[in-house]
Coordinates of C-alpha atoms and ligand atoms in Angstrom, one line a residue:
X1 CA 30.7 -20.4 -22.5
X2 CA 30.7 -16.8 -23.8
X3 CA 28.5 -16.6 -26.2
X4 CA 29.7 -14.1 -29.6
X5 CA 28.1 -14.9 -32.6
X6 CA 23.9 -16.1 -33.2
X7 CA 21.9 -16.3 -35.9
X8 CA 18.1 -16.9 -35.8
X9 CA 16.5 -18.7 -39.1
X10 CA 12.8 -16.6 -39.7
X11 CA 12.8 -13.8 -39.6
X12 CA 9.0 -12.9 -39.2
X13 CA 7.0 -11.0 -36.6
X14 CA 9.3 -13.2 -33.6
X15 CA 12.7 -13.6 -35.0
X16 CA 13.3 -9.9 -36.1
X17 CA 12.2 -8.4 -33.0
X18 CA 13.8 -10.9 -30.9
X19 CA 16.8 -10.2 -32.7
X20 CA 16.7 -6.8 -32.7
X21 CA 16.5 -6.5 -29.2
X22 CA 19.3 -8.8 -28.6
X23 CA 21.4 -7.0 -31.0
X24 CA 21.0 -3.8 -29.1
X25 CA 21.5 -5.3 -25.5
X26 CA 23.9 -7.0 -26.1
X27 CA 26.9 -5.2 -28.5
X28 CA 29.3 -7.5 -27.8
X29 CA 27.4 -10.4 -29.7
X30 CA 27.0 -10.3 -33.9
X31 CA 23.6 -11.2 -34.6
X32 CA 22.8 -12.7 -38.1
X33 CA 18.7 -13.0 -39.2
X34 CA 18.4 -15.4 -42.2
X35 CA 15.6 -16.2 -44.0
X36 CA 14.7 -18.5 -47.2
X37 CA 12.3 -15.3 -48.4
X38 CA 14.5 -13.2 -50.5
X39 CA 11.7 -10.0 -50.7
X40 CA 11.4 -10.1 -46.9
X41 CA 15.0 -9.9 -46.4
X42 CA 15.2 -7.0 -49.0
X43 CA 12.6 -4.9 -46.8
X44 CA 14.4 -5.7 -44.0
X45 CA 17.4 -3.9 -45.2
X46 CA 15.6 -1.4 -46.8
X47 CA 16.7 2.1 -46.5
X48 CA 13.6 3.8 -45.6
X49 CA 12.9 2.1 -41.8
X50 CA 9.0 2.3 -42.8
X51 CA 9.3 -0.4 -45.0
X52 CA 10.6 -2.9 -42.7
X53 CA 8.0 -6.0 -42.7
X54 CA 7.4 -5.8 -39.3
X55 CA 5.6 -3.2 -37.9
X56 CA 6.1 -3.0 -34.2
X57 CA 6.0 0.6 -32.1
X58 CA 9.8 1.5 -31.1
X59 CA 11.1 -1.4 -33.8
X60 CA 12.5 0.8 -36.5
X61 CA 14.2 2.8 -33.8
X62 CA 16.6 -0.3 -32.8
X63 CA 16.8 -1.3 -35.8
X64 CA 18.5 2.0 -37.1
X65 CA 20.8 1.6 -34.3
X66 CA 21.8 -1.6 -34.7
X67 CA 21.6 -2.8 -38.5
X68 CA 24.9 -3.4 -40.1
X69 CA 26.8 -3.1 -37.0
X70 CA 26.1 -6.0 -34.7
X71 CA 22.6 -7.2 -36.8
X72 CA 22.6 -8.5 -40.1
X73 CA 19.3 -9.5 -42.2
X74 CA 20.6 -12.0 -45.0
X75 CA 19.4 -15.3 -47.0
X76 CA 22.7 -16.7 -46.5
X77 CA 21.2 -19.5 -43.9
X78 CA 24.5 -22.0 -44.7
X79 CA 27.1 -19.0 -43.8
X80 CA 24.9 -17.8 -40.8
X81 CA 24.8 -21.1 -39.1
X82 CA 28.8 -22.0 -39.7
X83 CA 29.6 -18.7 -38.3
X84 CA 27.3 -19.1 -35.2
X85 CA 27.8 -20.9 -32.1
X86 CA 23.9 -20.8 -31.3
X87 CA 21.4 -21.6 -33.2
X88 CA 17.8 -19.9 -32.9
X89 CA 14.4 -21.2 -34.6
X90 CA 12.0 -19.0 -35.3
X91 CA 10.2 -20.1 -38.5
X92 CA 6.4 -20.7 -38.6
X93 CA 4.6 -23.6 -37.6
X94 CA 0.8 -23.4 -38.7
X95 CA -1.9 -25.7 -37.9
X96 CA -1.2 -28.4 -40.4
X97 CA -3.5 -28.2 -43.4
X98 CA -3.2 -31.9 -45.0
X99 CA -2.1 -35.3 -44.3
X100 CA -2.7 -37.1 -40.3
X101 CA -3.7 -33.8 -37.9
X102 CA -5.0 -32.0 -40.5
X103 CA -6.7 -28.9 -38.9
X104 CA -5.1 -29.5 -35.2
X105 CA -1.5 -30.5 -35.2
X106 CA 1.2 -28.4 -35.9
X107 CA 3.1 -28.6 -39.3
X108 CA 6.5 -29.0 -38.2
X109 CA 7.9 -29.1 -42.2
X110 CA 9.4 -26.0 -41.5
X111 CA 11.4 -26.6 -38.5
X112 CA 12.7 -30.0 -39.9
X113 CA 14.3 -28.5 -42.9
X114 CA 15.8 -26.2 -40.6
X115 CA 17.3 -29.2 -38.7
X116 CA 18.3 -30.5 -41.6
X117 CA 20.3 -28.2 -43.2
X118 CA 21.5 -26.9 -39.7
X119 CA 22.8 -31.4 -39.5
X120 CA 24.0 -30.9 -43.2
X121 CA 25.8 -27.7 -42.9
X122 CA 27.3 -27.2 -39.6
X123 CA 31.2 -28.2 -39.3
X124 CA 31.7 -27.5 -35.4
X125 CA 29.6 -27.8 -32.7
X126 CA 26.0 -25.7 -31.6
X127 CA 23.3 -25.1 -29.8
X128 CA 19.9 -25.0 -31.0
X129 CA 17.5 -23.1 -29.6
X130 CA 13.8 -23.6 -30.2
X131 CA 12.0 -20.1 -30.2
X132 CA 9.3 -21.3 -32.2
X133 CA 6.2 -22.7 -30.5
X134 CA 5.9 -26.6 -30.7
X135 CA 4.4 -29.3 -29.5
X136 CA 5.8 -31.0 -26.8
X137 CA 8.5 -33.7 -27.8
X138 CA 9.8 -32.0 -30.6
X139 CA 13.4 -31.5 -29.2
X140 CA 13.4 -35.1 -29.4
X141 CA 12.6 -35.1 -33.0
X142 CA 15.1 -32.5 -34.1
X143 CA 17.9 -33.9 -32.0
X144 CA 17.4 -37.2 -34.3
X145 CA 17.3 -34.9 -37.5
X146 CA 20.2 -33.3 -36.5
X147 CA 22.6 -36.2 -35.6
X148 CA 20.6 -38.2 -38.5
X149 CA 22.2 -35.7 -40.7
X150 CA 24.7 -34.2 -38.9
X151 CA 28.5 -34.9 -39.2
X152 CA 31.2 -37.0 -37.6
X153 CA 32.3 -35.2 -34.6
X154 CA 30.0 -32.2 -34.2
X155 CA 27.7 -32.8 -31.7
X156 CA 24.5 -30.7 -31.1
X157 CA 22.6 -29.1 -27.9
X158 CA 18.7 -28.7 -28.3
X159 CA 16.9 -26.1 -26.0
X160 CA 14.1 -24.6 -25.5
X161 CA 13.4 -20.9 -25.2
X162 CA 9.8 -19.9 -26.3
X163 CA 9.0 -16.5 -26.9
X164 CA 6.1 -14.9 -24.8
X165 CA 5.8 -11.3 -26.8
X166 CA 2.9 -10.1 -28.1
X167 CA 2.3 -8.1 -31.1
X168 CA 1.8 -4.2 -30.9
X169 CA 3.9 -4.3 -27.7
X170 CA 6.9 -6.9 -28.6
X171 CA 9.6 -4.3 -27.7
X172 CA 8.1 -3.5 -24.5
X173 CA 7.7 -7.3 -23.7
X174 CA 11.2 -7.9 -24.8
X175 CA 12.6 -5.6 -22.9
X176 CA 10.6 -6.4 -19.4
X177 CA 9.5 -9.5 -19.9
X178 CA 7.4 -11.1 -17.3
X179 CA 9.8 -14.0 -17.5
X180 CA 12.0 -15.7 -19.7
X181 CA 12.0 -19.6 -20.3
X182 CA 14.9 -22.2 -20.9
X183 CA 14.4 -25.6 -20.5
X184 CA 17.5 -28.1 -21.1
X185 CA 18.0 -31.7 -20.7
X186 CA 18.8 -32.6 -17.0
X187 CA 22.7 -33.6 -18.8
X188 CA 25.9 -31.8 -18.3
X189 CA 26.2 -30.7 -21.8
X190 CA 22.0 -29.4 -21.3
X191 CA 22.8 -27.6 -18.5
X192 CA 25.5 -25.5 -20.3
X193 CA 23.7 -25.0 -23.2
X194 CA 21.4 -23.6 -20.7
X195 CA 23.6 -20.9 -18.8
X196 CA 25.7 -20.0 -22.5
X197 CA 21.6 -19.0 -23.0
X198 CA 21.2 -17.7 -19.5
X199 CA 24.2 -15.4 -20.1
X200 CA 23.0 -13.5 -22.8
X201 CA 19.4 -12.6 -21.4
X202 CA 21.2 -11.5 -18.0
X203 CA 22.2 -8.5 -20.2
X204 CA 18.8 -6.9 -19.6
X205 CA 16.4 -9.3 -17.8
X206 CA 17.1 -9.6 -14.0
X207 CA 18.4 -13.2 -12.8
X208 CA 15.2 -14.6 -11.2
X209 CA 12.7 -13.8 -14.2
X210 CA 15.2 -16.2 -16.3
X211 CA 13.6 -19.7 -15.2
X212 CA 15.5 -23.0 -16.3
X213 CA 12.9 -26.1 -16.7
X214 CA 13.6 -29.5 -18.1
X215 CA 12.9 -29.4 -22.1
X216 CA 9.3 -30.3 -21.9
X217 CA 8.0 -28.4 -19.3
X218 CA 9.2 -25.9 -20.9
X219 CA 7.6 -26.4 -24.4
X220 CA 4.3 -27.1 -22.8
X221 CA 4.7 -24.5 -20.5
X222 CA 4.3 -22.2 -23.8
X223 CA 1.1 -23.7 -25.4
X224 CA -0.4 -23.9 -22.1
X225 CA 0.4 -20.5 -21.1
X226 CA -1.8 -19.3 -24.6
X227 CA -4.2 -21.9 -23.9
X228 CA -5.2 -19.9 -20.4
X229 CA -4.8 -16.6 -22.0
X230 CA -7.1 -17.5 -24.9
X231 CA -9.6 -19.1 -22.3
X232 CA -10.1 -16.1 -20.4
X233 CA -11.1 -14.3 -23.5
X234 CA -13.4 -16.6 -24.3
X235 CA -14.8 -16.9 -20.7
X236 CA -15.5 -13.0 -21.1
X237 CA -16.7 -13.4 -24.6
X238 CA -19.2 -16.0 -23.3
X239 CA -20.1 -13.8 -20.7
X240 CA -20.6 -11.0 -22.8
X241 CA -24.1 -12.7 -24.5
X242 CA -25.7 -13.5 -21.8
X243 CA -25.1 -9.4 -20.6
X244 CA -26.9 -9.2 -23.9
X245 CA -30.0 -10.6 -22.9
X246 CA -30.0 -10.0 -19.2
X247 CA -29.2 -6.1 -19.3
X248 CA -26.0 -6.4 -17.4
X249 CA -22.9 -4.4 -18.7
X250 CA -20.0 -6.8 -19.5
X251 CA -17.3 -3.8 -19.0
X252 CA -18.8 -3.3 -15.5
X253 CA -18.3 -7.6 -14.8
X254 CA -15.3 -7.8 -16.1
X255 CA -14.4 -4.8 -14.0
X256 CA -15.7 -5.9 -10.9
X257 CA -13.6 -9.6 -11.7
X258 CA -10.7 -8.1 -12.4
X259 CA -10.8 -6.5 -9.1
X260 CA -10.0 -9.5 -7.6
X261 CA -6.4 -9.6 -7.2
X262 CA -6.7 -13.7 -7.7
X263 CA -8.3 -13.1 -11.2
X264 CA -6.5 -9.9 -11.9
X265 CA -7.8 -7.2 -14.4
X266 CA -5.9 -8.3 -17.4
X267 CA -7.2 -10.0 -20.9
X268 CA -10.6 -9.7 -19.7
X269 CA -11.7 -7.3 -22.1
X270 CA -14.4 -8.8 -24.5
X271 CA -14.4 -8.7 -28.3
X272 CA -15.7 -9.6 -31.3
X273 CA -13.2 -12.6 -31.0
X274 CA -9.7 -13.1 -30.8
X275 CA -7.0 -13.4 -33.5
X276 CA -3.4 -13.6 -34.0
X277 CA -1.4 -16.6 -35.8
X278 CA -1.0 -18.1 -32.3
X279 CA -3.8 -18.5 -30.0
X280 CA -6.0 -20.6 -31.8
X281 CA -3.1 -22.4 -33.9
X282 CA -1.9 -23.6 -30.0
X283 CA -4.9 -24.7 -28.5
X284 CA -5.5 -27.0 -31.5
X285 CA -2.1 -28.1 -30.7
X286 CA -2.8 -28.8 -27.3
X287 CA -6.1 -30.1 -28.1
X288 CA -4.5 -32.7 -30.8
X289 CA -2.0 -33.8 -28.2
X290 CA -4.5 -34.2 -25.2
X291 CA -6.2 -36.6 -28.1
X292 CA -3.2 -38.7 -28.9
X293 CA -2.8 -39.6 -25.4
X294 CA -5.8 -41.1 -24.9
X295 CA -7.1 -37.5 -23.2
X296 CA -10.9 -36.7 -24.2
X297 CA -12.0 -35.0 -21.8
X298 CA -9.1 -32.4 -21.1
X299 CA -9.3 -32.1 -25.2
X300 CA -13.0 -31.6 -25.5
X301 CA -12.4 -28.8 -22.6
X302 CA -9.5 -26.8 -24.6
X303 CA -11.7 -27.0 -27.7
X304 CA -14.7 -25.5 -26.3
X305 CA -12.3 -22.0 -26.0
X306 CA -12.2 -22.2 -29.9
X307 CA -16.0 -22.7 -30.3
X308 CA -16.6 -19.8 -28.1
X309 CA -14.5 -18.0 -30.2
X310 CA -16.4 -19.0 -33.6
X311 CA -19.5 -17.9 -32.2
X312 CA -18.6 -14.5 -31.0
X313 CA -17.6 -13.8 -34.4
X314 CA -20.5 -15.5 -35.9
X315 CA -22.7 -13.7 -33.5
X316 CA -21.5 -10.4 -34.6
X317 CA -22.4 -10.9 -38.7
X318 CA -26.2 -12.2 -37.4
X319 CA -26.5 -9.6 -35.9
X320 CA -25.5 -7.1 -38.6
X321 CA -27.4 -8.9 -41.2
X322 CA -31.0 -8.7 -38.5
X323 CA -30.5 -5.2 -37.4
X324 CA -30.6 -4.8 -41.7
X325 CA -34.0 -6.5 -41.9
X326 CA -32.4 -9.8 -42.6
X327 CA -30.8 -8.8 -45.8
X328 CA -27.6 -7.1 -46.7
X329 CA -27.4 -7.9 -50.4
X330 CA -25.8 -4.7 -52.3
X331 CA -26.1 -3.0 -49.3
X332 CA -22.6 -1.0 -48.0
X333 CA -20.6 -2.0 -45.1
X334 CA -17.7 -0.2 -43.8
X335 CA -15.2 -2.3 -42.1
X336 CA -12.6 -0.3 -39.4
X337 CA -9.7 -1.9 -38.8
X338 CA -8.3 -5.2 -40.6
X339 CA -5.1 -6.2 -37.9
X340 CA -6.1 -8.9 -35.4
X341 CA -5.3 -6.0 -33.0
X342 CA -4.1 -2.5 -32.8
X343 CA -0.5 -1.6 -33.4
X344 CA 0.1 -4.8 -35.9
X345 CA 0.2 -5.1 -39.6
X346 CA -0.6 -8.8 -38.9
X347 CA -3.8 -9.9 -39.7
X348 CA -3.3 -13.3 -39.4
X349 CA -6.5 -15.1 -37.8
X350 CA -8.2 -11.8 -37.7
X351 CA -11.4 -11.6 -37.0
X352 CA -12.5 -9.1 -39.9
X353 CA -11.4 -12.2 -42.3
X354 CA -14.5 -13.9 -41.0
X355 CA -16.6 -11.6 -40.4
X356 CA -16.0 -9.7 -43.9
X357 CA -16.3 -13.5 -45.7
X358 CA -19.8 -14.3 -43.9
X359 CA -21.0 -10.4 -45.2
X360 CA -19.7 -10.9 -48.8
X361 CA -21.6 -14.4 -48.5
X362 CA -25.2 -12.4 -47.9
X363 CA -24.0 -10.2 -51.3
X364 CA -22.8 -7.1 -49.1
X365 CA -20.4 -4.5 -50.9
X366 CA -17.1 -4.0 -48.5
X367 CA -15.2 -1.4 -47.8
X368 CA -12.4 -1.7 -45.4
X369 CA -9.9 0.4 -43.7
X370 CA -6.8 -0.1 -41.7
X371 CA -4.1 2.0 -41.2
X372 CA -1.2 -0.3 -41.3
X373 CA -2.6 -3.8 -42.9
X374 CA -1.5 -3.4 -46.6
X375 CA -4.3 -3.3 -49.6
X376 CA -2.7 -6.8 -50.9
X377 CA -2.5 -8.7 -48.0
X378 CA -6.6 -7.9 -47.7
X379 CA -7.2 -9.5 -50.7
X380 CA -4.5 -12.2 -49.5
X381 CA -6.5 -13.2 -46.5
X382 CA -10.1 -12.9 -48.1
X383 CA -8.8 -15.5 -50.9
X384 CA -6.9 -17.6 -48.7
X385 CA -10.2 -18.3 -46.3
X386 CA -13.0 -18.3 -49.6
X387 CA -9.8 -20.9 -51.0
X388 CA -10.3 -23.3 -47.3
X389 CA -13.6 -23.2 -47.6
X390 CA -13.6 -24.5 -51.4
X391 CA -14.7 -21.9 -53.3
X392 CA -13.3 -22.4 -56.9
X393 CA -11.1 -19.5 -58.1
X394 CA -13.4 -18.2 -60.3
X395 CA -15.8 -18.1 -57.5
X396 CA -13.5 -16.2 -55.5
X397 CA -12.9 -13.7 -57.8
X398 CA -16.1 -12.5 -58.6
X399 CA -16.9 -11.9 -54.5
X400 CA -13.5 -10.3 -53.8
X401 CA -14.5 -7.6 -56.5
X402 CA -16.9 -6.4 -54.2
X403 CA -14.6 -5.6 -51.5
X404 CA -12.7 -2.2 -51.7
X405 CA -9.8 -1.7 -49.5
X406 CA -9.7 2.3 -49.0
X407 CA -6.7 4.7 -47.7
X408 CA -9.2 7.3 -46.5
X409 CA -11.9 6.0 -43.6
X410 CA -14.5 8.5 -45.2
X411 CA -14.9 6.3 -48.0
X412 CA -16.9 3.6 -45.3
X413 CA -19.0 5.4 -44.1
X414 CA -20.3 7.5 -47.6
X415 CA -23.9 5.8 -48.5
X416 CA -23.0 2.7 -45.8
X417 CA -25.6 1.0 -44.2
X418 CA -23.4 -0.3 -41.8
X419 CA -19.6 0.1 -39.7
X420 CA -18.0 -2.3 -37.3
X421 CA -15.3 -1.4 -36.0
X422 CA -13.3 -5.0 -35.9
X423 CA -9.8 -3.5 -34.5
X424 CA -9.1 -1.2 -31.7
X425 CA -7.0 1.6 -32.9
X426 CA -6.6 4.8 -31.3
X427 CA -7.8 6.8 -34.1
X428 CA -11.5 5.5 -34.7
X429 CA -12.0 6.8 -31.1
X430 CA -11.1 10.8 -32.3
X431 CA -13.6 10.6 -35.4
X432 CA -15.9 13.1 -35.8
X433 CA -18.7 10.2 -35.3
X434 CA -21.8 12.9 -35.5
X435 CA -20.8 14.0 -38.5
X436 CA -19.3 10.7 -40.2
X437 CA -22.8 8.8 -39.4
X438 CA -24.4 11.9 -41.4
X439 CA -22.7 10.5 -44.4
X440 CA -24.2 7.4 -43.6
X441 CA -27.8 5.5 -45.0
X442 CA -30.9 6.6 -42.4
X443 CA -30.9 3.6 -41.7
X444 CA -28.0 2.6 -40.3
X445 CA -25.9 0.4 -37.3
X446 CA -23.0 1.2 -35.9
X447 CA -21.3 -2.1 -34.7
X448 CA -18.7 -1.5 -32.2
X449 CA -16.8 -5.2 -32.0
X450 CA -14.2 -3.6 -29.6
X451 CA -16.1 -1.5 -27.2
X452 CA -13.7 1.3 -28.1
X453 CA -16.5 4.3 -28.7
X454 CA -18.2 6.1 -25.5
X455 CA -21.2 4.8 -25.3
X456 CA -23.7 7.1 -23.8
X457 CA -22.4 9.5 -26.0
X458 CA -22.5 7.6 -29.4
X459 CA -26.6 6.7 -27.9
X460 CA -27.0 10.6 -28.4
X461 CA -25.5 10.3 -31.9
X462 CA -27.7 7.4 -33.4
X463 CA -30.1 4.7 -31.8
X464 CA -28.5 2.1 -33.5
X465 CA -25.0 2.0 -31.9
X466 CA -24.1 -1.5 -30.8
X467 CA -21.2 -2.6 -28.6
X468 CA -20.5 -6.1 -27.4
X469 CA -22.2 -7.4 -24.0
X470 CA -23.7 -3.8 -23.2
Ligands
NAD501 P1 6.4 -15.6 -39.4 O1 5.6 -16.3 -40.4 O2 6.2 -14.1 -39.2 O3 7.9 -15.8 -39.7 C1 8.5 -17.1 -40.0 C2 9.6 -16.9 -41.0 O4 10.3 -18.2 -41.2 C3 9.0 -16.5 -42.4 O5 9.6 -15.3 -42.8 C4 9.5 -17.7 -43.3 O6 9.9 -17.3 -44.6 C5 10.7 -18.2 -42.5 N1 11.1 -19.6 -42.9 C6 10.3 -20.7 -42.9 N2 11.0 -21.8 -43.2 C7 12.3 -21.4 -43.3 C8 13.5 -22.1 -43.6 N3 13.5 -23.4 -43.9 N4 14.6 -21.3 -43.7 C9 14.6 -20.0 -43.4 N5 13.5 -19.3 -43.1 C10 12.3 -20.0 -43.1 O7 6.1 -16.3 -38.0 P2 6.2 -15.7 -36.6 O8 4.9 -15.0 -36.2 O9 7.5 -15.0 -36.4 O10 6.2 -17.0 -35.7 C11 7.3 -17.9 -35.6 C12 7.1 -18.8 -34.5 O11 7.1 -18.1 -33.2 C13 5.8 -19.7 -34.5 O12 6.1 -20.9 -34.0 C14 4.9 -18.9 -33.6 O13 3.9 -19.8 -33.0 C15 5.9 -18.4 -32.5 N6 5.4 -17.2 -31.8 C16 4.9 -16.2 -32.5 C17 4.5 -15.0 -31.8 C18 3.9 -13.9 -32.5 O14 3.4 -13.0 -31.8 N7 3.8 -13.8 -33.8 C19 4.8 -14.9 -30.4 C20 5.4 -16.0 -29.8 C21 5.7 -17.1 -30.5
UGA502 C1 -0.4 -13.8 -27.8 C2 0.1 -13.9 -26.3 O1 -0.4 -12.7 -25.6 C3 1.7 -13.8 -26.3 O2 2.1 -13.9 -24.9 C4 2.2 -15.0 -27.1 O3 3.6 -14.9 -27.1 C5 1.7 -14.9 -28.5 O4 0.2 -14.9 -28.5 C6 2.1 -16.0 -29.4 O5 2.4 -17.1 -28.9 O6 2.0 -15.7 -30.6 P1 -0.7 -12.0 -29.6 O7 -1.5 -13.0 -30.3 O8 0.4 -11.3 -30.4 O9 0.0 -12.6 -28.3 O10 -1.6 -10.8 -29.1 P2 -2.6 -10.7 -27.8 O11 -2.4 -9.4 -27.2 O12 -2.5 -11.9 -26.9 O13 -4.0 -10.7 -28.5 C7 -4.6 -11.9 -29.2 C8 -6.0 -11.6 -29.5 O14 -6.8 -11.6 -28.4 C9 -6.2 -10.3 -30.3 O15 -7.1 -10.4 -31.3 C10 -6.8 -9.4 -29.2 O16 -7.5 -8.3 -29.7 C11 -7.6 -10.4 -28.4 N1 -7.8 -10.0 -27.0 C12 -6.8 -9.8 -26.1 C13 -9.1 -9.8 -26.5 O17 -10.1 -10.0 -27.3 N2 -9.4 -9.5 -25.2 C14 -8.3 -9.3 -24.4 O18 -8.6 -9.0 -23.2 C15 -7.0 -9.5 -24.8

């Protein structure tokens, strides 16, 4: 089957990408991205490329060249599925937040009313691809959606094809990615769901990177793969305060382990904790469904990754409130960087959230800045975790007034008694440092949480420059 028309319902940080890149590889297929959120559609079609929601390097760029000719941003979801032949789901699915899992499974609400309305809507046949990540199983679950509410006749093909990208280099990972993942049921009809699939990725991606699994292989194969990413950060992490106290340089370990070709040099580099809507939202997936099959032990293992994280953030406000004598209240703290990493206006999970929620608890003033993360979607996080942790709105109002999101870095550093960097972009590394910590209180810290600034040279600048694990 050749593929000719798709459309992918979400179209967030995976499914406009994804798109995107399918759009421009692949000319002979129209591509439709529908999404229930009218103002994120309207950005997406927006007419200057900067306002796209998405910011991703080399994303605008395919997106000029392919937008209203073979890609289409739209909230039409009931046209976009009639006139497809495959289906792709790419909507969010957050650690649930009520009800039976609350805190570890995933809430699936979102891709159910997709299956339902994909069941209610559809007149001929499809195939449904699951791009979002989910636990393992779920196929099964929206198969019975589908021919629950599906009608007479049209039959349905559920697949699964996570998506490995990472923010801040999504093109680059869409367009070589390591490998790409399909997993079918073992069936005649699975199997051709899988190669119509197959086809359109060998458009760019050579044959034997596209691997074909059985269904849950392949949606396990996902959470575990961000399971032993997010491990090895927290390995390092671990690492990194026990360099602390023993005088070893955590750079220089994780150096010398990377070295070896069986460990291999990448995501060893320690933090002040990871982020991202994804890494912890999966182990607490995994963790939940280790638990529900009688597993203890390999959940009690997953979760420790999550606790190492927690204290690595946790470890990094102590520390700013004892280097400041044990009290920060009124005092000013810059924060660099709000994105859970460089290259990203995502700041989902990020660790500044924390960080800047555990300051504003010890009466800090805060001023952040980031060059992509937008002023409102600051304010958006900070209310979000004060809101999780009950805080009663009134409450939350009266700390979030003393946080001041700022378009020019100066302003953190004027008067501050403190800056942490939190994210790693390029440009905190060509700041004048000597003369920006001039601006600052004499007594001061400088908390790198990213290891980003030189440090023999930023030792020459002040005596209280402080990285992470050196
Ligand atoms: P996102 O929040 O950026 O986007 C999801 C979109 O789905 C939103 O715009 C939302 O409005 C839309 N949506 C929700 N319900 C809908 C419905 N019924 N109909 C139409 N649209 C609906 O999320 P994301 O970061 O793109 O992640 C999507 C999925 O991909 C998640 O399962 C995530 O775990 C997985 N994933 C994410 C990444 C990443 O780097 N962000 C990478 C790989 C996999
Ligand atoms: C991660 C995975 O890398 C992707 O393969 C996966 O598709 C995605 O999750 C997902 O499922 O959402 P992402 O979260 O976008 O991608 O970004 P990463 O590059 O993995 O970084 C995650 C966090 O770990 C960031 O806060 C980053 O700063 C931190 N990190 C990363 C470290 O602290 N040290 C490292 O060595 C690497």
């Amino acid at each position: 089957m050749k593929v000719k028309s798709i459309c992918c319902i979400g179209a967030g940080y995976v499914g406009g990408p994804t798109m995107a890149v399918i759009a421009l590889k692949c000319p002979h297929i129209k591509v439709r991205v529908v999404d229930i959120n009218q103002s994120k559609i309207d950005l997406w079609n927006h007419k200057n490329l900067d306002k796209i929601p998405v910011y991703e390097p080399g994303l605008k760029e395919i997106i000029s060249k392919t937008r209203n000719k073979n890609l289409f941003f739209s909230t039409d979801i009931d046209l976009a599925i009639n006139k497809s032949e495959m289906i792709f789901l790419a909507v969010n699915t957050p650690t649930k937040t009520y009800g039976e899992g609350k805190g570890m499974a995933a809430d699936l609400t979102y891709v159910e009313n997709c299956a339902k309305t994909i069941g209610q809507v559809a007149t001929s046949d499809k195939i449904v691809v699951e791009k979002s990540t989910l636990p393992v199983r779920t196929a099964e679950k929206i198969k019975e959606i589908l021919s629950l509410n599906g009608q007479k006749g049209v039959s349905f093909e559920v697949i699964s094809n996570p998506e490995f990208l990472a923010e801040g280099t999504a093109i680059k990972d869409l367009f070589k990615s390591d490998r790409v993942l399909i997993g079918s049921e073992q069936t005649k009809s699975g199997n051709e769901a899988s190669k119509a699939l197959v086809s359109i990725y060998e458009n760019w991606i050579p044959k034997e990177k596209i691997l074909t699994t059985n269904v849950w292989s392949s949606e396990l194969s996902k959470l575990a793969s961000n399971a032993m990413l997010a491990q090895r950060i927290s390995s390092v992490n671990s690492l990194s305060a026990l360099c602390e106290k023993t005088g070893a340089d955590i750079e220089e370990v994780s150096n010398a382990m990377g070295h070896d070709k069986r460990i291999g040099k990448e995501f060893l580099k320690s933090s002040v904790g990871f982020g991202g809507s994804c890494f912890q939202k999966d182990i607490l997936n995994l963790v939940y469904l280790s638990r529900y099959y009688g597993l203890n032990e390999v959940a009690d293992f997953w979760y420790e990754v999550i606790k190492i994280n927690n204290y690595q953030k946790t470890r990094f406000s102590k520390k700013i409130i004892n280097e400041l004598n044990g009290t920060i209240k009124s005092k000013k703290i810059g924060i660099l960087g709000w994105a859970f990493k460089k290259d990203t206006n995502d700041s989902r999970e990020s660790a500044s959230i924390y960080i800047t929620k555990d300051l504003l608890e010890e009466g800090a003033e805060i001023y952040v800045y980031d060059p992509k993360v937008s002023k409102k979607r600051v304010y958006n996080d900070l209310e979000m975790v004060f809101k999780s942790d009950n805080f009663s709105q009134s409450d939350i109002e009266s700390i979030v007034k003393n946080v001041h999101v700022v378009d020019d870095y100066k302003l953190c550093f004027n008067s501050a008694s403190s800056v942490s960097i939190l994210t790693e972009w390029d440009e905190f590394k060509k700041y004048n440092w000597r003369e920006l910590i001039k601006m600052m209180e004499k007594q001061h810290i400088i908390m790198d949480g990213r290891n980003l600034l030189d440090k023999n040279l930023m030792n020459k600048i002040t005596n209280k420059y402080f990285s992470i694990g050196r």
